[in-house]
CSV table of C-alpha atoms in Angstrom, one decimal:
chain,number,residue,atom,x,y,z
A,1,MET,CA,0.0,0.0,0.0
A,2,TYR,CA,1.3,3.5,-0.8
A,3,GLY,CA,-0.4,6.8,-1.2
A,4,GLU,CA,-1.7,7.9,-4.6
A,5,THR,CA,0.4,11.1,-4.4
A,6,SER,CA,3.5,9.4,-3.0
A,7,ALA,CA,6.7,9.9,-5.0
A,8,ASN,CA,9.4,9.7,-2.4
A,9,LEU,CA,10.2,6.0,-2.2
A,10,PRO,CA,13.2,4.0,-3.5
A,11,ASP,CA,12.6,1.9,-6.5
A,12,LYS,CA,13.3,-1.2,-4.4
A,13,ILE,CA,12.8,-1.8,-0.7
A,14,TYR,CA,14.1,-4.6,1.4
A,15,THR,CA,12.3,-5.8,4.5
A,16,ASP,CA,12.3,-8.8,6.8
A,17,TYR,CA,8.5,-9.0,6.5
A,18,THR,CA,8.8,-10.6,3.0
A,19,ALA,CA,11.3,-12.9,1.4
A,20,GLU,CA,11.3,-11.0,-1.9
A,21,ASN,CA,12.3,-7.5,-2.6
A,22,ILE,CA,9.5,-4.9,-2.9
A,23,THR,CA,9.5,-3.3,-6.3
A,24,ILE,CA,7.7,0.1,-6.3
A,25,PRO,CA,6.0,1.4,-9.4
A,26,ALA,CA,8.0,4.1,-11.1
A,27,GLN,CA,5.4,6.8,-10.6
A,28,TYR,CA,5.8,6.5,-6.8
A,29,THR,CA,9.6,6.6,-6.7
A,30,ARG,CA,12.6,8.8,-6.9
A,31,ASN,CA,16.3,8.1,-6.5
A,32,ARG,CA,17.1,8.2,-2.8
A,33,ASN,CA,20.7,7.1,-3.1
A,34,THR,CA,23.6,9.4,-2.1
A,35,ASN,CA,25.2,10.8,-5.3
A,36,PRO,CA,28.9,11.6,-4.7
A,37,ASP,CA,29.0,13.9,-7.7
A,38,TYR,CA,26.9,16.5,-5.9
A,39,THR,CA,27.5,16.1,-2.1
A,40,GLN,CA,30.6,18.3,-2.1
A,41,ILE,CA,28.9,21.3,-3.7
A,42,GLY,CA,29.2,24.4,-1.5
A,43,VAL,CA,31.4,22.8,1.3
A,44,LEU,CA,34.3,24.7,2.9
A,45,ASN,CA,37.6,23.5,1.4
A,46,LYS,CA,40.1,26.2,2.3
A,47,ILE,CA,40.9,28.7,5.1
A,48,VAL,CA,43.4,31.4,4.7
A,49,TYR,CA,44.9,33.0,7.9
A,50,PRO,CA,46.1,36.6,8.3
A,51,THR,CA,49.6,35.2,9.0
A,52,GLY,CA,49.8,33.9,5.4
A,53,GLY,CA,49.2,30.3,6.3
A,54,SER,CA,46.3,28.2,5.1
A,55,LYS,CA,44.3,25.0,5.8
A,56,HIS,CA,43.1,22.8,2.9
A,57,LEU,CA,40.2,20.4,3.6
A,58,TYR,CA,39.6,17.3,1.5
A,59,TYR,CA,36.4,15.3,1.8
A,60,GLU,CA,34.9,12.0,0.7
A,61,ASN,CA,31.5,10.5,1.0
A,62,ALA,CA,30.7,8.5,4.1
A,63,ASN,CA,30.2,4.9,3.2
A,64,LYS,CA,29.3,1.7,4.9
A,65,TYR,CA,29.2,-2.0,4.3
A,66,PHE,CA,25.6,-3.2,4.4
A,67,THR,CA,24.6,-6.9,4.7
A,68,ARG,CA,21.7,-7.5,2.5
A,69,THR,CA,19.8,-10.7,2.0
A,70,ASP,CA,17.7,-10.9,-1.2
A,71,TYR,CA,15.4,-13.7,-2.3
A,72,GLN,CA,15.7,-14.5,-6.0
A,73,TRP,CA,13.6,-16.9,-8.0
A,74,GLY,CA,14.5,-18.6,-11.3
A,75,TYR,CA,17.7,-20.6,-10.6
A,76,THR,CA,17.8,-23.8,-12.7
A,77,ASP,CA,19.8,-27.0,-12.0
A,78,ASN,CA,19.7,-29.8,-14.6
A,79,TYR,CA,19.2,-33.3,-13.2
A,80,ILE,CA,19.2,-35.4,-16.3
A,81,ASN,CA,19.2,-35.3,-20.1
A,82,VAL,CA,18.0,-38.3,-22.1
A,83,LEU,CA,18.4,-38.5,-25.9
A,84,SER,CA,17.3,-41.1,-28.5
A,85,GLU,CA,19.1,-40.6,-31.7
A,86,PRO,CA,20.3,-42.9,-34.5
A,87,SER,CA,23.9,-44.1,-34.6
A,88,GLY,CA,23.8,-45.4,-38.1
A,89,GLY,CA,22.0,-48.2,-40.1
A,90,ILE,CA,18.5,-49.1,-40.8
A,91,SER,CA,18.1,-50.7,-37.4
A,92,ASP,CA,18.2,-47.2,-35.9
A,93,GLY,CA,15.0,-46.2,-37.7
A,94,PHE,CA,13.0,-46.8,-34.5
A,95,GLY,CA,14.0,-45.8,-31.0
A,96,ASN,CA,11.9,-46.0,-27.8
A,97,VAL,CA,13.0,-44.9,-24.4
A,98,ASN,CA,11.1,-45.8,-21.2
A,99,LYS,CA,12.6,-44.7,-17.9
A,100,THR,CA,11.5,-44.0,-14.3
A,101,VAL,CA,13.3,-40.9,-13.0
A,102,THR,CA,13.5,-40.3,-9.3
A,103,ILE,CA,15.3,-37.3,-8.1
A,104,PRO,CA,17.0,-37.9,-4.7
A,105,SER,CA,16.0,-35.7,-1.8
A,106,GLY,CA,19.5,-34.4,-1.4
A,107,PHE,CA,19.3,-32.7,-4.8
A,108,PHE,CA,16.8,-30.3,-3.4
A,109,ASP,CA,19.0,-29.2,-0.4
A,110,GLY,CA,19.5,-25.5,-0.3
A,111,LYS,CA,16.7,-24.9,-2.9
A,112,GLU,CA,13.8,-22.8,-1.8
A,113,SER,CA,10.3,-23.7,-3.2
A,114,PRO,CA,11.7,-26.1,-5.8
A,115,LYS,CA,9.7,-27.1,-8.8
A,116,ILE,CA,10.4,-29.8,-11.4
A,117,LYS,CA,10.5,-28.8,-15.0
A,118,LEU,CA,10.1,-31.4,-17.7
A,119,THR,CA,11.0,-30.5,-21.3
A,120,PHE,CA,10.5,-32.5,-24.5
A,121,GLY,CA,12.4,-31.6,-27.7
A,122,ASN,CA,13.4,-33.1,-31.0
A,123,THR,CA,14.7,-32.5,-34.5
A,124,CYS,CA,12.1,-34.6,-36.2
A,125,GLU,CA,9.6,-33.4,-38.8
A,126,ASN,CA,6.7,-33.2,-36.4
A,127,ASN,CA,8.4,-30.7,-34.1
A,128,MET,CA,5.9,-28.0,-35.2
A,129,ASP,CA,2.3,-27.4,-34.2
A,130,ASP,CA,0.4,-29.5,-36.8
A,131,GLU,CA,-2.3,-32.1,-36.9
A,132,THR,CA,-1.4,-35.2,-34.9
A,133,SER,CA,-2.8,-37.3,-37.7
A,134,GLN,CA,-0.4,-36.0,-40.2
A,135,VAL,CA,2.2,-38.6,-41.4
A,136,HIS,CA,5.9,-37.6,-41.3
A,137,ASP,CA,9.0,-39.5,-42.3
A,138,THR,CA,10.5,-38.8,-39.0
A,139,SER,CA,8.6,-38.1,-35.7
A,140,CYS,CA,9.0,-38.1,-32.0
A,141,TYR,CA,6.4,-38.3,-29.2
A,142,GLY,CA,7.0,-37.8,-25.5
A,143,ASN,CA,4.9,-38.8,-22.6
A,144,ALA,CA,5.2,-38.7,-18.8
A,145,ILE,CA,3.2,-39.6,-15.7
A,146,ALA,CA,3.9,-38.0,-12.4
A,147,GLY,CA,1.6,-38.2,-9.4
A,148,GLY,CA,-1.2,-39.7,-11.5
A,149,ILE,CA,-1.2,-36.8,-13.9
A,150,GLN,CA,-0.2,-37.3,-17.5
A,151,TYR,CA,1.9,-34.9,-19.5
A,152,GLY,CA,2.7,-35.2,-23.2
A,153,THR,CA,3.4,-33.7,-26.6
A,154,ASN,CA,2.5,-34.5,-30.1
A,155,GLY,CA,6.0,-33.6,-31.3
A,156,LYS,CA,6.1,-29.9,-30.8
A,157,PRO,CA,8.7,-29.0,-28.1
A,158,ALA,CA,7.0,-28.4,-24.8
A,159,SER,CA,7.8,-27.7,-21.1
A,160,PHE,CA,5.8,-28.7,-18.1
A,161,GLU,CA,6.0,-27.8,-14.4
A,162,LEU,CA,5.1,-30.9,-12.4
A,163,ASN,CA,2.7,-30.4,-9.5
A,164,ASN,CA,4.3,-32.9,-7.1
A,165,ILE,CA,8.1,-33.2,-6.6
A,166,SER,CA,8.0,-36.2,-4.2
A,167,ASN,CA,6.9,-38.8,-6.7
A,168,SER,CA,8.9,-40.6,-9.4
A,169,ILE,CA,8.3,-39.7,-13.0
A,170,ASP,CA,7.7,-42.3,-15.6
A,171,ILE,CA,8.9,-40.9,-18.9
A,172,SER,CA,8.7,-42.4,-22.4
A,173,LEU,CA,10.0,-41.4,-25.8
A,174,SER,CA,8.8,-42.9,-29.1
A,175,ARG,CA,11.0,-42.0,-32.1
A,176,MET,CA,10.5,-43.0,-35.8
A,177,GLY,CA,13.1,-42.3,-38.4
A,178,LYS,CA,16.6,-40.9,-38.2
A,179,CYS,CA,16.3,-37.8,-36.0
A,180,SER,CA,17.1,-36.8,-32.5
A,181,CYS,CA,14.5,-37.0,-29.8
A,182,GLY,CA,15.0,-36.3,-26.1
A,183,TYR,CA,13.9,-34.8,-22.8
A,184,ALA,CA,15.4,-32.9,-19.9
A,185,VAL,CA,14.5,-32.9,-16.2
A,186,ASP,CA,15.4,-29.6,-14.4
A,187,VAL,CA,14.7,-28.2,-10.9
A,188,ILE,CA,13.7,-24.6,-10.8
A,189,TYR,CA,14.1,-22.9,-7.4
A,190,GLY,CA,14.7,-19.8,-5.4
A,191,ARG,CA,17.7,-18.8,-3.3
A,192,TYR,CA,18.5,-16.4,-0.5
A,193,ASN,CA,21.6,-14.4,-1.5
A,194,THR,CA,23.5,-12.5,1.2
A,195,THR,CA,25.9,-9.8,0.0
A,196,ASN,CA,28.1,-7.2,1.7
A,197,THR,CA,27.9,-4.0,-0.3
A,198,ASN,CA,30.0,-0.9,0.4
A,199,MET,CA,28.0,2.1,-0.7
A,200,PRO,CA,28.0,5.8,-0.1
A,201,ILE,CA,25.4,7.1,2.3
A,202,GLY,CA,24.8,10.2,4.3
A,203,GLY,CA,27.1,13.2,4.4
A,204,LEU,CA,30.8,13.8,4.0
A,205,ARG,CA,33.8,12.9,6.1
A,206,ILE,CA,37.3,14.3,6.2
A,207,LYS,CA,39.7,12.5,4.0
A,208,LYS,CA,42.8,14.8,4.3
A,209,ILE,CA,43.9,18.0,5.9
A,210,GLU,CA,46.9,20.1,4.8
A,211,ASP,CA,48.2,22.8,7.1
A,212,GLN,CA,50.5,25.2,5.3
A,213,ASN,CA,52.4,27.9,7.2
A,214,GLU,CA,53.6,31.2,5.9
A,215,ASN,CA,56.9,29.6,4.8
A,216,ASN,CA,55.0,27.1,2.6
A,217,LEU,CA,55.8,24.2,4.9
A,218,VAL,CA,53.0,21.7,4.8
A,219,ASN,CA,51.9,19.2,7.4
A,220,THR,CA,49.5,16.6,6.0
A,221,TYR,CA,47.0,14.5,8.0
A,222,ASN,CA,45.2,11.7,6.4
A,223,TYR,CA,42.1,9.9,7.8
A,224,LYS,CA,40.8,6.4,7.3
A,225,TYR,CA,37.6,4.8,8.8
A,226,GLU,CA,38.1,1.1,8.2
A,227,ILE,CA,38.5,-1.7,10.8
A,228,LEU,CA,39.7,-5.2,10.3
A,229,ASP,CA,37.0,-7.8,9.9
A,230,PRO,CA,38.4,-11.0,11.5
A,231,SER,CA,35.9,-13.2,9.7
A,232,THR,CA,37.1,-12.2,6.3
A,233,ASN,CA,40.6,-10.8,7.2
A,234,THR,CA,39.8,-7.7,5.2
A,235,PHE,CA,39.3,-4.0,6.1
A,236,LYS,CA,35.7,-2.7,6.0
A,237,SER,CA,34.1,0.6,7.0
A,238,SER,CA,33.6,0.7,10.7
A,239,GLY,CA,30.6,3.0,10.4
A,240,VAL,CA,27.1,2.3,11.7
A,241,LEU,CA,24.0,3.8,10.4
A,242,ASN,CA,22.4,5.1,13.6
A,243,MET,CA,18.9,4.2,12.5
A,244,PRO,CA,18.2,2.1,9.4
A,245,PHE,CA,15.5,3.6,7.1
A,246,GLN,CA,12.0,2.5,7.8
A,247,TYR,CA,9.5,2.2,4.9
A,248,THR,CA,7.4,-0.8,5.9
A,249,SER,CA,4.9,-1.7,8.6
A,250,LEU,CA,2.2,-4.2,9.2
A,251,LEU,CA,-1.5,-3.4,9.2
A,252,LYS,CA,-3.6,-6.0,11.0
A,253,ARG,CA,-7.3,-6.7,10.2
A,254,TYR,CA,-9.7,-9.3,11.6
A,255,VAL,CA,-11.8,-11.3,9.2
A,256,THR,CA,-15.0,-13.2,10.2
A,257,MET,CA,-15.7,-15.0,6.9
A,258,GLY,CA,-13.6,-17.7,5.4
A,259,THR,CA,-12.6,-17.8,1.8
A,260,ASP,CA,-15.4,-20.3,1.2
A,261,GLY,CA,-18.0,-17.8,2.6
A,262,THR,CA,-18.6,-19.7,5.9
A,263,GLU,CA,-18.6,-17.8,9.1
A,264,LEU,CA,-15.6,-18.0,11.4
A,265,TYR,CA,-16.6,-18.2,15.0
A,266,SER,CA,-13.0,-17.4,16.0
A,267,PRO,CA,-12.0,-14.5,13.8
A,268,SER,CA,-8.6,-14.7,12.3
A,269,ILE,CA,-6.0,-12.1,11.6
A,270,GLN,CA,-5.0,-10.9,8.2
A,271,LYS,CA,-1.8,-8.9,7.8
A,272,TYR,CA,-1.2,-6.3,5.1
A,273,LEU,CA,2.2,-4.9,4.3
A,274,VAL,CA,2.2,-1.1,4.2
A,275,VAL,CA,4.9,0.8,2.4
A,276,ASN,CA,5.0,4.5,3.2
A,277,ASN,CA,7.5,7.4,3.0
A,278,SER,CA,10.0,7.5,5.8
A,279,ASN,CA,9.0,11.1,6.5
A,280,ALA,CA,5.3,10.5,6.4
A,281,ASN,CA,4.7,8.8,9.7
A,282,TYR,CA,5.4,9.2,13.4
A,283,ASN,CA,8.4,6.9,13.3
A,284,ALA,CA,10.3,9.2,10.9
A,285,TYR,CA,12.8,9.9,13.7
A,286,GLY,CA,13.9,6.3,13.2
A,287,SER,CA,15.2,7.0,9.7
A,288,SER,CA,18.6,8.6,9.9
A,289,ASP,CA,21.5,9.0,7.4
A,290,VAL,CA,23.9,9.8,10.3
A,291,ILE,CA,26.9,7.4,10.5
A,292,THR,CA,29.1,7.1,13.5
A,293,TYR,CA,32.4,5.2,13.3
A,294,LYS,CA,34.0,2.6,15.6
A,295,GLN,CA,37.5,3.5,14.5
A,296,VAL,CA,39.1,6.6,12.9
A,297,THR,CA,42.8,6.6,12.2
A,298,GLU,CA,44.8,9.8,11.6
A,299,TYR,CA,48.1,9.1,9.9
A,300,ASN,CA,51.0,10.7,8.0
A,301,ASP,CA,54.7,10.0,7.5
A,302,LEU,CA,55.5,10.5,11.2
A,303,GLY,CA,53.1,7.8,12.5
A,304,GLN,CA,49.4,7.4,13.3
A,305,ASN,CA,46.8,8.0,16.0
A,306,ILE,CA,44.2,5.3,16.2
A,307,ASN,CA,40.9,6.4,17.9
A,308,ILE,CA,38.4,3.8,19.1
A,309,PHE,CA,34.8,5.1,19.7
A,310,SER,CA,31.8,3.6,21.5
A,311,GLN,CA,29.3,1.9,19.3
A,312,ILE,CA,26.0,0.5,20.4
A,313,ASN,CA,25.5,-3.1,19.3
A,314,ASN,CA,22.4,-3.2,17.2
A,315,SER,CA,21.1,-6.2,15.3
A,316,ASP,CA,20.1,-3.9,12.5
A,317,SER,CA,23.4,-2.0,12.3
A,318,TYR,CA,24.4,-3.8,9.1
A,319,LYS,CA,21.1,-3.2,7.3
A,320,MET,CA,19.9,-0.2,5.3
A,321,TYR,CA,16.2,-0.9,5.8
A,322,THR,CA,14.4,-2.3,8.8
A,323,HIS,CA,10.9,-2.5,10.2
A,324,VAL,CA,12.0,-2.7,13.8
A,325,TYR,CA,10.9,0.3,16.0
A,326,SER,CA,13.9,0.3,18.3
A,327,ASN,CA,14.4,2.5,21.3
A,328,TYR,CA,16.4,5.6,20.5
A,329,ASN,CA,19.8,5.3,22.3
A,330,GLU,CA,22.2,6.1,19.5
A,331,TRP,CA,23.4,9.2,21.5
A,332,LYS,CA,25.7,6.6,23.2
A,333,ASN,CA,27.7,6.2,20.0
A,334,GLY,CA,30.8,8.2,19.2
A,335,LEU,CA,32.4,8.5,22.7
A,336,LEU,CA,36.2,8.2,22.6
A,337,GLU,CA,37.1,5.0,24.4
A,338,LYS,CA,40.7,4.6,23.5
A,339,SER,CA,43.4,6.6,21.6
A,340,THR,CA,46.7,5.0,20.7
A,341,ILE,CA,49.6,7.0,19.2
A,342,LEU,CA,52.2,5.1,17.2
A,343,ASN,CA,55.4,6.3,15.6
A,344,ARG,CA,56.4,5.6,12.0
A,345,LEU,CA,58.0,2.3,13.1
A,346,GLY,CA,54.8,1.1,14.7
A,347,ASP,CA,56.0,1.6,18.3
A,348,THR,CA,53.4,2.6,20.9
A,349,LEU,CA,54.2,6.1,22.3
A,350,LYS,CA,51.0,6.9,24.2
A,351,VAL,CA,47.6,5.2,25.1
A,352,GLU,CA,44.6,7.0,26.6
A,353,ALA,CA,41.7,4.9,27.8
A,354,ASN,CA,38.4,6.3,28.9
A,355,LYS,CA,35.5,4.9,30.8
A,356,TYR,CA,31.9,6.3,30.9
A,357,ALA,CA,28.7,5.8,32.8
A,358,PHE,CA,25.2,6.5,31.6
A,359,ASN,CA,23.4,8.1,34.6
A,360,SER,CA,19.6,8.0,34.1
A,361,LEU,CA,17.7,11.2,34.3
A,362,LYS,CA,15.3,11.1,37.2
A,363,ASN,CA,12.2,13.1,36.1
A,364,PRO,CA,9.1,12.2,38.1
A,365,LYS,CA,7.4,15.3,36.6
A,366,ALA,CA,7.4,13.8,33.1
A,367,GLY,CA,4.0,13.7,31.5
A,368,PHE,CA,4.5,10.2,30.2
A,369,ILE,CA,6.8,7.6,31.7
A,370,THR,CA,7.4,4.0,30.7
A,371,GLY,CA,8.2,2.5,34.1
A,372,ALA,CA,11.8,2.1,33.2
A,373,SER,CA,14.1,4.6,34.9
A,374,GLU,CA,16.3,4.9,31.9
A,375,GLN,CA,13.5,5.8,29.5
A,376,ILE,CA,11.1,8.6,28.8
A,377,GLY,CA,8.2,7.8,26.6
A,378,PHE,CA,8.6,9.0,23.0
A,379,ALA,CA,5.7,7.3,21.2
A,380,LEU,CA,3.0,4.8,21.8
A,381,ASN,CA,2.1,2.5,18.9
A,382,LEU,CA,-1.5,1.4,19.2
A,383,ASP,CA,-2.9,-1.1,16.8
A,384,ILE,CA,-6.7,-1.3,17.3
A,385,ALA,CA,-8.8,-3.6,15.2
A,386,LYS,CA,-12.6,-3.8,15.6
A,387,PHE,CA,-14.4,-7.0,14.7
A,388,PRO,CA,-17.8,-8.5,15.4
A,389,LYS,CA,-18.0,-11.8,17.2
A,390,ARG,CA,-21.1,-14.0,17.3
A,391,VAL,CA,-22.4,-14.5,20.8
A,392,THR,CA,-22.1,-18.2,21.5
A,393,GLY,CA,-25.4,-19.9,22.1
A,394,SER,CA,-27.4,-16.6,21.7
A,395,LEU,CA,-30.9,-16.6,20.4
A,396,PRO,CA,-31.7,-14.8,17.2
A,397,ASP,CA,-33.1,-11.3,17.4
A,398,GLU,CA,-36.7,-10.4,16.4
A,399,HIS,CA,-35.6,-10.5,12.7
A,400,GLY,CA,-34.2,-13.9,13.0
A,401,GLN,CA,-30.6,-12.7,12.8
A,402,ALA,CA,-27.7,-14.0,14.9
A,403,ILE,CA,-26.6,-11.7,17.7
A,404,TYR,CA,-23.1,-10.2,17.6
A,405,GLU,CA,-21.0,-8.2,20.0
A,406,GLN,CA,-18.3,-5.7,18.9
A,407,LEU,CA,-14.8,-6.5,20.2
A,408,TYR,CA,-11.6,-4.6,19.9
A,409,ALA,CA,-8.2,-6.3,19.6
A,410,VAL,CA,-5.5,-3.9,21.0
A,411,THR,CA,-1.8,-4.3,20.5
A,412,LYS,CA,0.3,-1.8,22.4
A,413,GLU,CA,4.0,-1.1,21.8
A,414,ILE,CA,6.0,1.6,23.5
A,415,ILE,CA,8.8,3.2,21.5
A,416,GLY,CA,11.0,4.7,24.1
A,417,ILE,CA,13.9,7.1,24.0
A,418,ASN,CA,16.7,6.2,26.5
A,419,SER,CA,17.4,9.3,28.5
A,420,GLY,CA,20.4,10.0,30.6
A,421,LYS,CA,23.6,11.9,31.0
A,422,VAL,CA,27.0,10.7,29.7
A,423,GLU,CA,29.5,10.9,32.5
A,424,LYS,CA,33.2,10.3,31.9
A,425,THR,CA,34.2,8.4,35.1
A,426,GLU,CA,37.9,7.6,34.4
A,427,SER,CA,40.8,8.5,32.1
A,428,LYS,CA,44.0,6.5,32.1
A,429,VAL,CA,47.0,7.9,30.2
A,430,THR,CA,50.0,5.6,29.7
A,431,GLU,CA,53.2,6.9,28.1
A,432,TYR,CA,56.0,4.8,26.8
A,433,PHE,CA,59.6,5.9,26.8
A,434,PRO,CA,63.0,4.4,25.8
A,435,GLY,CA,64.4,1.8,28.2
A,436,ASN,CA,61.0,0.2,28.8
A,437,LYS,CA,60.0,3.1,31.0
A,438,VAL,CA,56.2,3.5,31.4
A,439,VAL,CA,54.5,6.4,33.0
A,440,GLU,CA,50.8,6.1,33.9
A,441,THR,CA,48.4,8.8,35.1
A,442,THR,CA,44.8,8.0,36.2
A,443,THR,CA,42.1,10.6,36.6
A,444,LYS,CA,38.7,9.7,38.1
A,445,PHE,CA,35.6,11.9,38.0
A,446,SER,CA,32.5,11.8,40.2
A,447,TYR,CA,29.2,13.6,39.7
A,448,TYR,CA,26.2,14.8,41.5
A,449,ASP,CA,23.0,12.8,41.2
A,450,THR,CA,21.0,13.5,38.1
A,451,ASP,CA,17.9,14.9,39.7
A,452,ILE,CA,16.0,17.0,37.2
A,453,ASP,CA,15.4,19.6,39.9
A,454,LYS,CA,19.2,20.2,40.4
A,455,PRO,CA,22.0,21.2,38.0
A,456,ILE,CA,24.0,18.3,36.7
A,457,ASN,CA,27.6,19.1,37.6
A,458,ILE,CA,30.8,17.4,38.4
A,459,LYS,CA,31.4,16.8,42.1
A,460,SER,CA,35.1,15.9,42.3
A,461,VAL,CA,38.2,15.1,40.2
A,462,SER,CA,41.0,12.9,41.6
A,463,VAL,CA,44.3,12.4,39.9
A,464,LYS,CA,46.9,9.7,40.7
A,465,PHE,CA,50.4,10.4,39.3
A,466,PRO,CA,53.2,8.0,38.4
A,467,ASP,CA,55.0,8.6,41.7
A,468,ASN,CA,51.9,7.4,43.6
A,469,THR,CA,51.0,10.9,44.8
A,470,SER,CA,47.5,12.1,44.2
A,471,THR,CA,45.3,15.2,44.2
A,472,GLU,CA,41.6,15.7,44.6
A,473,THR,CA,39.6,18.7,43.7
A,474,ASN,CA,36.0,19.1,45.0
A,475,TYR,CA,33.5,21.4,43.5
A,476,GLN,CA,30.7,23.3,45.3
A,477,TYR,CA,28.2,25.5,43.5
A,478,ALA,CA,26.4,28.7,44.5
A,479,HIS,CA,23.0,27.0,44.8
A,480,GLU,CA,24.4,24.6,47.4
A,481,LYS,CA,25.7,27.2,49.8
A,482,ILE,CA,23.8,27.7,53.0
A,483,ILE,CA,22.9,31.3,53.6
């Protein structure tokens, strides 16, 4: 289902609701893909300073590997070909073949919704659509019986899809004259294909920065966003699409009549797939082209700085499309967890590791709460379906009609937004020097409680130095002083 005036959908949509891709009619679509030819129009690419120096910025499109599983129908595997043809001499003027073909069950492994295709063909004179009573010098006739159903041809090449794949097939050929006459048994099936596709999406990211001073000396910083995939031993984009695009949903309706017209005393559910613009419904917030990266590496001829960021594990993170209304907590992405500085030889010079806590906001004054302390309500998805149900054992009314009562089936789903404050609780800096000397400094942070009625501020900072000395700084704010 899509609106009559809708023209904002991709030409193909992938969803877990159905096995096959959803192809949208052209009049309802437009190209929603990121076009790298136009994304850099109007962006800042150079800054000139009064001192004579300058900064050059180079960009590239954000891109990401998406795992996509498509169902495709129409694959064909041949099981057997049988041919009756003369090898020379008068004795080959006639050739009959009778064979029982049974396809082993293992041949169907990995094949979705398989069907058997039987094809008859020949090079004889009756391989055209003519009267069966016409006499030819050479002729071929094919017949088969499968599951009690007979299939055959009067000579013209023909193909049949057999209704039952579990039974054996009795196939016969009758050839007269010196010509070729045969049949083929194939299995047609569908298959789920999973591909990893690296494609541009969203906005731009920095590829290179050149800092040039007034003496024309240039320092270059390059950036890469890949991470090693241990399963394939290859580097892939570490980006995560914060919220996959949502174009599909299910509409539920109750039916009280069966397909044969009989009344159903226990109404059943029919589900309809709804395709709508991602910006045309309340869950539009769930469609985002923002990408955050697990790893960003800055490098040049002096070494590299490898930065590791937080990334929420999401089962849909490798999908471009989803129908899952997930709680919004992607603000937890992008926090610097670890920074490692290496020299040009690959030796570690410095490592900074950070720890964070997500302190839930306590807001009893919220107009809508979910009962979970870490959430505030964002949306309530109510699916209400009205249906009549016949009152069991009720007497007919004055018109002789059955008595019904109106019932409502209600499905409730809360779509929450996780709410809280990101608190950096610890930072550990480890520096490495020649002679295996290691210097480590640890800083810990504590915070006031996140009561919505009070400011959310840092309470104390304690630092432990390499010589085991430490300092602690406590903070007090004006609103806390007793007058």
